[in-house]
Amino acid sequence: MTNPRFDFDLFVIGGGSGGVRAARMAAAAGVRVGLAECSALGGTCVNVGCIPKKLYSFAAGYATAFKEAGGYGWKLPQVREALDWDHLKAGRAKEITRLNGIYQDLLVRSGVVLLPGHACFEGAHVVVVDGRRYTAERVLVATGGTPRVPGIAGHQHAVISDAMFDLDSLPDRLVVVGGGYIACEFASIFSGLGSHVTLVHRRQHLLADFDEDAAHFLQRELAASGVDIRTDTEVTALERRCEGGRLLATLSDGSVLDAATVLYAIGRIPRTEGLGLESAGVKLDAAGAIVVDAHYCSSAPSIYAVGDVSSRKQLTPVATAEAMVVVDRLYGDGARRVNYEFIPTAVFTHPQLASCGYGEREARARFGAGNIVVYSSDFKALRHSMSGRNERTFVKLLVNRVDDRVVGLHMVGDEAGEIVQGFAVAMNAGATKAHFDATIGVHPSVAEEFVTLRTPKAP
Ligand SMILES: Cc1cc2nc3c(=O)[nH]c(=O)nc-3n(C[C@H](O)[C@H](O)[C@H](O)COP(=O)(O)OP(=O)(O)OC[C@H]3O[C@@H](n4cnc5c(N)ncnc54)[C@H](O)[C@@H]3O)c2cc1C
C-alpha cells in the first residue's frame, strides 16, 4: 500500500475534528501518516468551540437551577455575586489541556508523525511545514473555519467567539452581534452567567437555518429569560471611550449601547488563506470553501478536503464522519457514506433547541407542499409547575403523507439535544408516524409528547 517515492502516504493538514479522526484511522490501517497542526490539537471543537461552550452552558444552567430550586423549597443565597469567573476559566482550561493531551497520545500511539507548525502547499504532492518540505502521495485538508469579522468603524474593539472563554472578567454588559446558533448560544450562556446581554441581529428572526416555528419559539423564550433582543437592527459603529475603557455601540436605529464587551458572531468562513492551494490546483467556490466531489476529492486528484473548510454542515460529527469516509475509500472497502439528510443538531441555549431532518419550509419544498403533515404542541413541562418559571416546551413533527415517514423533528426545551439524538436513530432507520404512535412513552417526561401527537395542524 505504501509508496516509497513519498515521505508519507497521507499528509493531513489540521489537527481538529476531521484531521485527527482521519489521521488516526489511516494510521491504524497501516498507512504512513503525517499531521501538521499550527495551534492546539483538537481544533475548534475542543479548544474554542463545542467543548468549552458546553462547559460554560452547564455553568449558566446552575443559575436557572438555583432560581428554580426556591420553588421546590430550597433556600439559597443570591446567585449573581456567587459566580467565580476565574474559577470557571481555570476549570475549563484544565479540562481542555487534558483533552489536548489525550488527542496527542491517541495520535502518537497510532503511529501518526506529528508536525507542529503552519503547513502550506508547494505543489500537489509537497507540503511545507514551517520551512521543512514533505512529500505525500495524498493530502487531506482539514483546516476548518474562522470567524468572519465585520467591516464597520471600530471593529477592532470587538471580539470573536474564540476570545469569549478567556475574558479578563465576566462582562457586566455584553452586546452580541449575529443571529446564528453561535450568537444565540453566547447570548444565552452569558445571560445565565449574570451579564446583561443585548443581542443585535440585522434580520427579523434568529436562527434562519432552523425550522421557523422552533426558531421563533426559542426567540420568545430567550427574550423571556432576559436577553434583550434587537432585530432588524445593525451595529453601525463601535467606539472605545478611553484606553482599556468601556465600549459604545451605535445601532442603526440611532440608539447607543454601553458595553464591557462586544462579540461578533456573524458566521464563519473556510480557513484557506496562506495554504498555497493555487499552487496545488485546488479550486474554491464563491464562499471560499474547497470544492469537493461526492468522495471529498478536490479539483486536484491527490488532494481531499473534509469538515468546515469544505462542508456546508459545519459540525464536528459531520467533519469526523466525512474524514472516515475518505480514509475508508482510500484505504478500506469504500462502503462508508455520510447521510446528510437526517443530521441531528442542537443549539445549546437555555432552553435548548434541537432538530433532526427538514424544517417545515424545506420539507414542503423537498416533498411537495401538500404532502407535509404537521404535528406540534407547546406546553408547560411538569418541572415548571413548581419551579416558579413559565418556560414552555415546544415539539414538532413533520410527516411525509406519501410514505408516512417522519422527515422533520424539532424541539425547544430542557435537554432537547439529548432527546433528539435518540429520535435521530429512529429517523435514520426510516421511522414512520405509525412507529411513533405505536411507541409507548416514558411517563412522566417531556419526550413522551413526541409519541402522543395525534391531531395534525390544519393545512
Ligand atoms: C463557538 C463554537 C461552538 C461550536 N459548537 C458546536 C457544537 O456544539 N456542536 C458541533 O457539532 N459543532 C460545533 N461547532 C463547530 C465545530 O467546532 C466545527 O464544525 C468542527 O470543529 C470542524 O472540524 P474541522 O476538522 O473541519 O476543523 P477544526 O476543528 O477547526 O480544525 C482545524 C485545525 O486546523 C488547524 N489549521 C488551520 N490551518 C492550518 C495550517 N495551514 N497548518 C496547520 N494547521 C492548520 C487549526 O489550527 C485547527 O486546529 C462550534 C464552533 C464554534 C466556533
Short mmCIF file of C-alpha atoms and ligand atoms in Angstrom, two decimals:
data_model
loop_
_atom_site.label_atom_id
_atom_site.label_comp_id
_atom_site.label_asym_id
_atom_site.label_seq_id
_atom_site.Cartn_x
_atom_site.Cartn_y
_atom_site.Cartn_z
CA MET A 1 0.00 0.00 0.00
CA THR A 2 2.83 2.43 0.82
CA ASN A 3 4.57 4.30 -1.94
CA PRO A 4 8.33 4.77 -1.22
CA ARG A 5 8.51 7.74 -3.62
CA PHE A 6 6.84 9.86 -0.93
CA ASP A 7 7.70 10.71 2.68
CA PHE A 8 4.09 9.98 3.64
CA ASP A 9 1.18 8.12 2.12
CA LEU A 10 -1.23 10.61 3.63
CA PHE A 11 -0.45 14.08 4.88
CA VAL A 12 -3.17 15.71 6.97
CA ILE A 13 -3.24 19.49 7.35
CA GLY A 14 -5.11 20.42 10.51
CA GLY A 15 -5.40 18.53 13.78
CA GLY A 16 -9.04 19.32 14.53
CA SER A 17 -12.11 17.08 14.49
CA GLY A 18 -11.77 15.88 10.89
CA GLY A 19 -7.97 15.80 10.66
CA VAL A 20 -7.37 13.86 13.86
CA ARG A 21 -10.01 11.27 13.01
CA ALA A 22 -8.64 10.75 9.50
CA ALA A 23 -5.03 10.51 10.70
CA ARG A 24 -5.81 8.00 13.43
CA MET A 25 -7.99 5.83 11.25
CA ALA A 26 -5.49 5.80 8.37
CA ALA A 27 -2.53 5.06 10.67
CA ALA A 28 -4.49 2.20 12.23
CA ALA A 29 -4.82 0.75 8.72
CA GLY A 30 -1.02 0.74 8.32
CA VAL A 31 -0.79 3.96 6.32
CA ARG A 32 2.22 6.28 6.88
CA VAL A 33 0.59 9.48 8.10
CA GLY A 34 1.98 12.93 8.86
CA LEU A 35 -0.18 15.58 10.51
CA ALA A 36 0.57 19.30 10.72
CA GLU A 37 -1.18 21.46 13.32
CA CYS A 38 -0.33 25.12 13.79
CA SER A 39 -2.17 25.54 17.08
CA ALA A 40 -3.57 23.21 19.74
CA LEU A 41 -4.61 19.65 18.87
CA GLY A 42 -8.35 19.11 18.83
CA GLY A 43 -9.08 22.18 16.71
CA THR A 44 -12.06 24.46 17.08
CA CYS A 45 -14.35 21.99 18.82
CA VAL A 46 -12.01 21.12 21.66
CA ASN A 47 -10.30 24.48 22.17
CA VAL A 48 -12.75 27.26 21.34
CA GLY A 49 -15.96 25.58 20.22
CA CYS A 50 -18.30 22.78 21.32
CA ILE A 51 -16.47 21.69 24.46
CA PRO A 52 -15.72 24.97 26.27
CA LYS A 53 -19.08 26.30 25.10
CA LYS A 54 -20.91 23.34 26.61
CA LEU A 55 -18.94 23.64 29.86
CA TYR A 56 -20.00 27.30 30.13
CA SER A 57 -23.53 26.31 29.24
CA PHE A 58 -23.50 23.89 32.19
CA ALA A 59 -22.21 26.75 34.36
CA ALA A 60 -25.04 29.01 33.19
CA GLY A 61 -27.56 26.23 33.79
CA TYR A 62 -26.87 26.35 37.53
CA ALA A 63 -28.15 29.93 37.68
CA THR A 64 -31.50 28.71 36.36
CA ALA A 65 -31.43 25.69 38.63
CA PHE A 66 -30.76 27.88 41.68
CA LYS A 67 -33.70 30.10 40.75
CA GLU A 68 -35.98 27.10 40.27
CA ALA A 69 -34.82 25.44 43.46
CA GLY A 70 -36.68 28.05 45.51
CA GLY A 71 -39.98 26.76 44.16
CA TYR A 72 -39.06 23.32 45.45
CA GLY A 73 -38.26 24.59 48.93
CA TRP A 74 -34.51 25.28 48.72
CA LYS A 75 -33.30 28.44 50.41
CA LEU A 76 -30.20 29.68 48.56
CA PRO A 77 -28.21 32.93 48.54
CA GLN A 78 -28.36 35.33 45.53
CA VAL A 79 -26.59 33.76 42.57
CA ARG A 80 -25.13 36.74 40.72
CA GLU A 81 -22.44 37.54 43.28
CA ALA A 82 -21.60 33.87 43.64
CA LEU A 83 -20.06 33.10 40.24
CA ASP A 84 -16.27 32.89 40.41
CA TRP A 85 -15.37 33.63 36.77
CA ASP A 86 -11.67 32.88 37.29
CA HIS A 87 -12.53 29.51 38.78
CA LEU A 88 -14.73 28.69 35.79
CA LYS A 89 -11.99 29.74 33.35
CA ALA A 90 -9.33 27.72 35.18
CA GLY A 91 -11.54 24.63 35.27
CA ARG A 92 -12.22 24.92 31.56
CA ALA A 93 -8.53 25.44 30.74
CA LYS A 94 -7.55 22.37 32.79
CA GLU A 95 -10.12 20.20 31.03
CA ILE A 96 -9.07 21.45 27.58
CA THR A 97 -5.39 20.78 28.35
CA ARG A 98 -6.37 17.26 29.41
CA LEU A 99 -8.20 16.74 26.11
CA ASN A 100 -5.25 18.14 24.11
CA GLY A 101 -3.06 15.53 25.82
CA ILE A 102 -5.48 12.72 25.03
CA TYR A 103 -5.53 13.73 21.35
CA GLN A 104 -1.73 13.79 21.26
CA ASP A 105 -1.46 10.35 22.93
CA LEU A 106 -4.01 8.82 20.58
CA LEU A 107 -2.20 10.15 17.52
CA VAL A 108 1.28 9.18 18.67
CA ARG A 109 0.17 5.73 19.81
CA SER A 110 -1.48 5.05 16.46
CA GLY A 111 1.80 5.91 14.70
CA VAL A 112 0.96 9.34 13.25
CA VAL A 113 4.00 11.62 12.83
CA LEU A 114 3.06 14.94 14.45
CA LEU A 115 4.50 18.05 12.82
CA PRO A 116 3.64 21.15 14.82
CA GLY A 117 3.57 24.25 12.63
CA HIS A 118 1.82 26.04 9.81
CA ALA A 119 1.51 23.97 6.63
CA CYS A 120 1.19 25.15 3.06
CA PHE A 121 1.30 23.56 -0.36
CA GLU A 122 4.18 23.84 -2.79
CA GLY A 123 2.55 21.76 -5.49
CA ALA A 124 0.03 18.92 -5.32
CA HIS A 125 2.37 16.46 -3.52
CA VAL A 126 4.56 18.79 -1.50
CA VAL A 127 3.67 20.32 1.86
CA VAL A 128 5.95 22.75 3.67
CA VAL A 129 5.65 22.96 7.45
CA ASP A 130 7.48 25.92 8.93
CA GLY A 131 10.20 25.72 6.27
CA ARG A 132 10.55 21.90 6.08
CA ARG A 133 9.36 20.13 2.92
CA TYR A 134 7.49 16.85 2.96
CA THR A 135 6.21 14.84 0.04
CA ALA A 136 2.97 12.91 0.20
CA GLU A 137 1.04 10.67 -2.14
CA ARG A 138 -2.19 12.21 -0.90
CA VAL A 139 -3.05 15.24 1.19
CA LEU A 140 -6.16 15.80 3.27
CA VAL A 141 -7.01 19.43 4.01
CA ALA A 142 -8.92 19.75 7.29
CA THR A 143 -8.10 23.32 8.27
CA GLY A 144 -11.59 24.22 9.48
CA GLY A 145 -13.02 27.72 9.54
CA THR A 146 -12.51 31.04 11.18
CA PRO A 147 -14.96 33.71 12.41
CA ARG A 148 -15.94 36.40 9.95
CA VAL A 149 -15.09 39.92 11.13
CA PRO A 150 -17.21 42.95 10.32
CA GLY A 151 -16.10 45.90 8.23
CA ILE A 152 -17.62 48.61 10.46
CA ALA A 153 -15.83 51.55 12.04
CA GLY A 154 -14.19 50.48 15.29
CA HIS A 155 -14.44 46.73 14.59
CA GLN A 156 -11.03 46.22 16.22
CA HIS A 157 -12.69 46.80 19.59
CA ALA A 158 -14.97 43.78 19.15
CA VAL A 159 -14.00 40.20 19.98
CA ILE A 160 -14.74 36.93 18.19
CA SER A 161 -16.05 33.79 19.85
CA ASP A 162 -12.53 32.38 20.40
CA ALA A 163 -11.87 35.14 22.94
CA MET A 164 -15.07 34.76 24.94
CA PHE A 165 -13.86 31.89 27.11
CA ASP A 166 -10.88 33.81 28.46
CA LEU A 167 -12.18 37.34 29.01
CA ASP A 168 -10.39 39.06 31.90
CA SER A 169 -13.65 39.44 33.74
CA LEU A 170 -17.28 38.50 33.24
CA PRO A 171 -18.77 41.45 31.29
CA ASP A 172 -21.49 43.27 33.20
CA ARG A 173 -22.97 44.32 29.84
CA LEU A 174 -22.38 42.25 26.71
CA VAL A 175 -23.51 43.03 23.17
CA VAL A 176 -23.68 40.01 20.86
CA VAL A 177 -23.99 40.72 17.15
CA GLY A 178 -25.41 37.91 15.00
CA GLY A 179 -28.42 35.65 14.74
CA GLY A 180 -26.99 32.18 14.14
CA TYR A 181 -26.58 29.41 16.67
CA ILE A 182 -23.23 30.64 17.99
CA ALA A 183 -24.58 34.15 18.64
CA CYS A 184 -27.68 32.75 20.37
CA GLU A 185 -25.64 30.37 22.50
CA PHE A 186 -23.23 33.03 23.74
CA ALA A 187 -26.11 35.43 24.42
CA SER A 188 -27.97 32.84 26.44
CA ILE A 189 -24.91 31.47 28.26
CA PHE A 190 -23.58 34.88 29.32
CA SER A 191 -27.05 36.00 30.31
CA GLY A 192 -27.24 32.90 32.51
CA LEU A 193 -23.82 33.63 33.98
CA GLY A 194 -25.01 37.06 35.05
CA SER A 195 -24.19 39.50 32.23
CA HIS A 196 -26.83 41.87 30.90
CA VAL A 197 -26.94 40.77 27.25
CA THR A 198 -28.22 42.61 24.19
CA LEU A 199 -28.43 40.51 21.03
CA VAL A 200 -28.37 42.61 17.85
CA HIS A 201 -29.46 40.94 14.62
CA ARG A 202 -29.96 42.52 11.22
CA ARG A 203 -32.90 40.26 10.30
CA GLN A 204 -36.34 39.96 11.87
CA HIS A 205 -35.80 36.45 13.20
CA LEU A 206 -32.97 34.48 14.74
CA LEU A 207 -31.72 31.09 13.56
CA ALA A 208 -32.62 31.24 9.87
CA ASP A 209 -31.21 27.73 9.33
CA PHE A 210 -33.76 26.11 11.63
CA ASP A 211 -37.46 25.32 11.42
CA GLU A 212 -39.23 28.67 11.64
CA ASP A 213 -41.72 27.72 14.36
CA ALA A 214 -38.97 26.28 16.54
CA ALA A 215 -36.69 29.27 15.93
CA HIS A 216 -39.45 31.79 16.70
CA PHE A 217 -40.39 29.86 19.82
CA LEU A 218 -36.79 29.93 21.04
CA GLN A 219 -36.54 33.64 20.26
CA ARG A 220 -39.53 34.28 22.55
CA GLU A 221 -38.08 32.10 25.30
CA LEU A 222 -34.70 33.84 25.08
CA ALA A 223 -36.41 37.22 25.37
CA ALA A 224 -38.47 35.94 28.31
CA SER A 225 -35.29 34.71 30.00
CA GLY A 226 -33.91 38.26 29.96
CA VAL A 227 -31.89 38.56 26.74
CA ASP A 228 -32.61 41.98 25.20
CA ILE A 229 -33.14 41.06 21.51
CA ARG A 230 -32.93 43.87 18.93
CA THR A 231 -33.93 42.59 15.50
CA ASP A 232 -33.92 44.38 12.13
CA THR A 233 -31.02 46.32 13.62
CA GLU A 234 -27.32 46.59 12.90
CA VAL A 235 -24.33 47.96 14.75
CA THR A 236 -23.04 50.81 12.61
CA ALA A 237 -20.01 51.88 14.68
CA LEU A 238 -18.02 50.88 17.71
CA GLU A 239 -16.05 53.26 19.83
CA ARG A 240 -13.93 52.85 22.93
CA ARG A 241 -14.37 55.63 25.46
CA CYS A 242 -10.76 55.56 26.60
CA GLU A 243 -7.81 53.16 26.54
CA GLY A 244 -9.00 49.92 28.16
CA GLY A 245 -12.37 51.57 28.88
CA ARG A 246 -15.95 50.74 28.01
CA LEU A 247 -17.40 50.38 24.53
CA LEU A 248 -20.15 52.32 22.84
CA ALA A 249 -22.04 50.51 20.10
CA THR A 250 -24.14 52.73 17.84
CA LEU A 251 -27.12 50.93 16.31
CA SER A 252 -28.89 51.59 13.02
CA ASP A 253 -31.99 52.78 14.93
CA GLY A 254 -29.87 55.57 16.43
CA SER A 255 -29.62 54.12 19.92
CA VAL A 256 -26.26 53.65 21.63
CA LEU A 257 -25.40 50.69 23.84
CA ASP A 258 -22.79 50.79 26.55
CA ALA A 259 -20.90 47.51 26.95
CA ALA A 260 -17.85 45.96 28.53
CA THR A 261 -17.57 43.52 25.61
CA VAL A 262 -18.95 43.36 22.08
CA LEU A 263 -18.92 39.92 20.48
CA TYR A 264 -19.27 39.48 16.73
CA ALA A 265 -20.70 36.07 15.82
CA ILE A 266 -21.84 36.70 12.25
CA GLY A 267 -20.71 33.46 10.66
CA ARG A 268 -17.56 31.56 9.87
CA ILE A 269 -15.52 31.33 6.69
CA PRO A 270 -13.39 28.41 5.47
CA ARG A 271 -9.77 28.69 6.53
CA THR A 272 -7.76 28.55 3.31
CA GLU A 273 -5.66 31.70 3.47
CA GLY A 274 -1.93 31.10 3.22
CA LEU A 275 -2.39 27.43 2.31
CA GLY A 276 -0.99 27.84 -1.20
CA LEU A 277 -3.95 25.94 -2.66
CA GLU A 278 -3.48 27.63 -6.03
CA SER A 279 -0.01 26.04 -6.34
CA ALA A 280 -1.69 22.64 -5.98
CA GLY A 281 -4.56 23.34 -8.41
CA VAL A 282 -7.29 23.27 -5.75
CA LYS A 283 -10.43 25.26 -6.63
CA LEU A 284 -12.57 27.24 -4.18
CA ASP A 285 -16.26 28.10 -4.50
CA ALA A 286 -17.76 31.58 -4.22
CA ALA A 287 -17.91 31.26 -0.42
CA GLY A 288 -14.21 30.38 -0.28
CA ALA A 289 -14.79 26.70 0.52
CA ILE A 290 -12.77 23.96 -1.16
CA VAL A 291 -14.86 22.42 -3.93
CA VAL A 292 -15.06 18.65 -3.50
CA ASP A 293 -16.85 15.84 -5.33
CA ALA A 294 -19.04 13.18 -3.72
CA HIS A 295 -15.86 11.47 -2.47
CA TYR A 296 -14.43 14.65 -0.89
CA CYS A 297 -11.79 14.86 -3.63
CA SER A 298 -10.84 18.38 -4.71
CA SER A 299 -10.09 19.56 -8.24
CA ALA A 300 -6.55 18.18 -7.67
CA PRO A 301 -6.87 14.36 -7.78
CA SER A 302 -4.43 13.72 -4.89
CA ILE A 303 -5.98 16.33 -2.55
CA TYR A 304 -9.04 15.78 -0.38
CA ALA A 305 -10.90 18.10 1.97
CA VAL A 306 -13.31 17.50 4.84
CA GLY A 307 -15.01 19.45 7.59
CA ASP A 308 -15.61 23.19 7.81
CA VAL A 309 -13.12 24.02 5.06
CA SER A 310 -15.35 22.32 2.51
CA SER A 311 -18.65 21.32 4.07
CA ARG A 312 -21.89 23.22 4.29
CA LYS A 313 -22.82 21.47 7.54
CA GLN A 314 -20.26 22.88 9.93
CA LEU A 315 -20.50 20.42 12.77
CA THR A 316 -17.93 18.25 14.49
CA PRO A 317 -19.67 14.90 13.89
CA VAL A 318 -20.01 15.81 10.20
CA ALA A 319 -16.27 16.56 9.94
CA THR A 320 -15.37 13.24 11.60
CA ALA A 321 -17.89 11.30 9.51
CA GLU A 322 -16.51 12.80 6.29
CA ALA A 323 -12.95 12.02 7.42
CA MET A 324 -13.86 8.38 7.97
CA VAL A 325 -15.46 8.15 4.53
CA VAL A 326 -12.29 9.48 2.89
CA VAL A 327 -10.00 7.07 4.74
CA ASP A 328 -12.35 4.16 4.10
CA ARG A 329 -12.45 4.98 0.41
CA LEU A 330 -8.67 5.34 0.09
CA TYR A 331 -7.56 2.51 2.37
CA GLY A 332 -10.64 0.42 3.24
CA ASP A 333 -13.55 -1.19 1.43
CA GLY A 334 -15.17 2.13 0.49
CA ALA A 335 -18.56 1.23 1.93
CA ARG A 336 -18.92 4.18 4.32
CA ARG A 337 -21.27 7.07 3.50
CA VAL A 338 -22.48 10.22 5.23
CA ASN A 339 -26.23 10.63 5.34
CA TYR A 340 -26.71 14.40 5.28
CA GLU A 341 -30.50 14.11 5.31
CA PHE A 342 -31.12 13.35 8.98
CA ILE A 343 -28.33 15.06 10.88
CA PRO A 344 -29.35 15.91 14.43
CA THR A 345 -28.11 19.17 15.83
CA ALA A 346 -28.66 21.30 18.93
CA VAL A 347 -28.45 24.93 19.92
CA PHE A 348 -27.17 24.96 23.49
CA THR A 349 -29.15 27.92 24.71
CA HIS A 350 -31.39 27.87 27.81
CA PRO A 351 -33.75 26.27 26.85
CA GLN A 352 -32.12 24.24 24.09
CA LEU A 353 -33.37 23.92 20.54
CA ALA A 354 -32.67 20.62 18.79
CA SER A 355 -33.63 19.34 15.37
CA CYS A 356 -33.29 16.39 13.07
CA GLY A 357 -34.16 16.36 9.39
CA TYR A 358 -36.07 19.03 7.49
CA GLY A 359 -37.58 22.29 8.68
CA GLU A 360 -41.17 22.86 7.51
CA ARG A 361 -40.29 25.15 4.61
CA GLU A 362 -37.52 22.83 3.40
CA ALA A 363 -39.77 19.76 3.77
CA ARG A 364 -42.55 21.35 1.71
CA ALA A 365 -40.02 22.31 -0.98
CA ARG A 366 -38.45 18.83 -1.00
CA PHE A 367 -41.53 16.57 -0.75
CA GLY A 368 -44.28 18.82 -2.12
CA ALA A 369 -46.16 21.44 -0.12
CA GLY A 370 -49.34 19.36 0.06
CA ASN A 371 -47.57 16.23 1.24
CA ILE A 372 -46.32 17.53 4.56
CA VAL A 373 -48.46 16.90 7.62
CA VAL A 374 -47.51 18.99 10.65
CA TYR A 375 -47.99 17.99 14.28
CA SER A 376 -46.93 20.35 17.02
CA SER A 377 -47.58 21.15 20.63
CA ASP A 378 -46.39 23.65 23.19
CA PHE A 379 -46.89 23.12 26.87
CA LYS A 380 -45.60 23.84 30.33
CA ALA A 381 -43.42 20.96 31.45
CA LEU A 382 -44.27 19.32 34.79
CA ARG A 383 -40.99 20.63 36.22
CA HIS A 384 -42.23 24.19 35.88
CA SER A 385 -45.45 23.52 37.76
CA MET A 386 -43.39 24.22 40.91
CA SER A 387 -40.22 25.91 39.58
CA GLY A 388 -41.85 29.33 39.54
CA ARG A 389 -40.85 29.81 35.92
CA ASN A 390 -43.22 29.98 33.00
CA GLU A 391 -40.84 28.43 30.48
CA ARG A 392 -42.66 26.41 27.86
CA THR A 393 -41.62 23.43 25.76
CA PHE A 394 -42.25 23.07 22.04
CA VAL A 395 -42.29 19.88 19.95
CA LYS A 396 -42.98 19.49 16.26
CA LEU A 397 -43.09 16.59 13.83
CA LEU A 398 -43.22 16.77 10.04
CA VAL A 399 -44.58 13.72 8.29
CA ASN A 400 -44.49 12.91 4.59
CA ARG A 401 -48.05 11.91 3.73
CA VAL A 402 -46.83 9.75 0.81
CA ASP A 403 -44.98 7.14 2.87
CA ASP A 404 -45.80 8.25 6.46
CA ARG A 405 -42.08 8.87 7.19
CA VAL A 406 -41.15 11.39 9.86
CA VAL A 407 -38.93 13.80 7.92
CA GLY A 408 -38.52 16.57 10.49
CA LEU A 409 -38.41 16.61 14.27
CA HIS A 410 -37.88 19.78 16.28
CA MET A 411 -37.91 20.62 19.95
CA VAL A 412 -37.30 23.60 22.20
CA GLY A 413 -36.97 22.61 25.84
CA ASP A 414 -34.77 21.19 28.56
CA GLU A 415 -32.25 18.64 27.28
CA ALA A 416 -33.63 18.86 23.75
CA GLY A 417 -30.20 17.82 22.40
CA GLU A 418 -30.17 14.60 24.42
CA ILE A 419 -33.76 13.80 23.45
CA VAL A 420 -33.41 14.46 19.72
CA GLN A 421 -30.28 12.28 19.49
CA GLY A 422 -32.41 9.20 20.26
CA PHE A 423 -35.12 10.10 17.77
CA ALA A 424 -32.42 10.70 15.12
CA VAL A 425 -31.59 6.99 15.18
CA ALA A 426 -35.21 6.15 14.50
CA MET A 427 -35.42 8.72 11.71
CA ASN A 428 -32.26 7.40 10.05
CA ALA A 429 -33.82 3.93 10.25
CA GLY A 430 -36.87 5.22 8.37
CA ALA A 431 -39.34 5.60 11.25
CA THR A 432 -42.90 6.44 10.26
CA LYS A 433 -45.59 8.31 12.17
CA ALA A 434 -47.20 4.91 12.75
CA HIS A 435 -43.98 3.78 14.50
CA PHE A 436 -44.09 6.88 16.70
CA ASP A 437 -47.76 6.26 17.51
CA ALA A 438 -47.09 2.62 18.41
CA THR A 439 -44.25 3.56 20.78
CA ILE A 440 -45.05 3.69 24.49
CA GLY A 441 -43.95 6.94 26.13
CA VAL A 442 -41.67 7.34 29.13
CA HIS A 443 -44.01 8.85 31.70
CA PRO A 444 -43.82 11.50 33.00
CA SER A 445 -41.34 13.07 30.58
CA VAL A 446 -41.38 15.85 28.03
CA ALA A 447 -40.09 13.49 25.33
CA GLU A 448 -43.26 11.37 25.51
CA GLU A 449 -45.04 14.24 23.79
CA PHE A 450 -43.41 13.10 20.52
CA VAL A 451 -45.26 9.77 20.67
CA THR A 452 -48.61 11.21 21.70
CA LEU A 453 -49.12 13.82 18.96
CA ARG A 454 -52.41 12.83 17.36
CA THR A 455 -54.03 15.86 15.74
CA PRO A 456 -52.37 17.41 12.70
CA LYS A 457 -52.30 21.17 12.28
CA ALA A 458 -54.90 22.41 9.84
CA PRO A 459 -53.25 22.76 6.41
C1 LIG B 1 -18.20 28.68 19.31
C2 LIG B 1 -18.42 27.42 18.53
C3 LIG B 1 -19.26 26.45 19.01
C4 LIG B 1 -19.46 25.29 18.30
N1 LIG B 1 -20.31 24.36 18.82
C5 LIG B 1 -20.52 23.21 18.16
C6 LIG B 1 -21.37 22.22 18.70
O1 LIG B 1 -21.95 22.39 19.78
N2 LIG B 1 -21.52 21.07 18.02
C7 LIG B 1 -20.88 20.83 16.83
O2 LIG B 1 -21.05 19.77 16.25
N3 LIG B 1 -20.08 21.77 16.28
C8 LIG B 1 -19.88 22.95 16.92
N4 LIG B 1 -19.04 23.88 16.39
C9 LIG B 1 -18.45 23.62 15.06
C10 LIG B 1 -17.25 22.68 15.17
O3 LIG B 1 -16.32 23.17 16.10
C11 LIG B 1 -16.61 22.54 13.78
O4 LIG B 1 -17.60 22.14 12.87
C12 LIG B 1 -15.51 21.50 13.79
O5 LIG B 1 -14.50 21.81 14.71
C13 LIG B 1 -14.91 21.38 12.37
O6 LIG B 1 -13.85 20.48 12.38
P1 LIG B 1 -12.70 20.63 11.30
O7 LIG B 1 -11.83 19.42 11.47
O8 LIG B 1 -13.26 20.91 9.99
O9 LIG B 1 -11.89 21.94 11.73
P2 LIG B 1 -11.26 22.41 13.10
O10 LIG B 1 -11.74 21.61 14.23
O11 LIG B 1 -11.45 23.87 13.15
O12 LIG B 1 -9.72 22.08 12.93
C14 LIG B 1 -8.91 22.73 12.02
C15 LIG B 1 -7.49 22.73 12.55
O13 LIG B 1 -6.61 23.06 11.50
C16 LIG B 1 -5.57 23.87 12.02
N5 LIG B 1 -5.01 24.60 10.88
C17 LIG B 1 -5.63 25.52 10.12
N6 LIG B 1 -4.82 25.92 9.12
C18 LIG B 1 -3.65 25.23 9.28
C19 LIG B 1 -2.42 25.20 8.55
N7 LIG B 1 -2.25 25.94 7.46
N8 LIG B 1 -1.44 24.39 9.01
C20 LIG B 1 -1.61 23.62 10.12
N9 LIG B 1 -2.76 23.60 10.83
C21 LIG B 1 -3.77 24.38 10.40
C22 LIG B 1 -6.28 24.75 13.03
O14 LIG B 1 -5.38 25.26 13.98
C23 LIG B 1 -7.28 23.75 13.65
O15 LIG B 1 -6.73 23.12 14.79
C24 LIG B 1 -18.80 25.06 17.08
C25 LIG B 1 -17.93 26.03 16.57
C26 LIG B 1 -17.74 27.20 17.29
C27 LIG B 1 -16.81 28.24 16.75
#
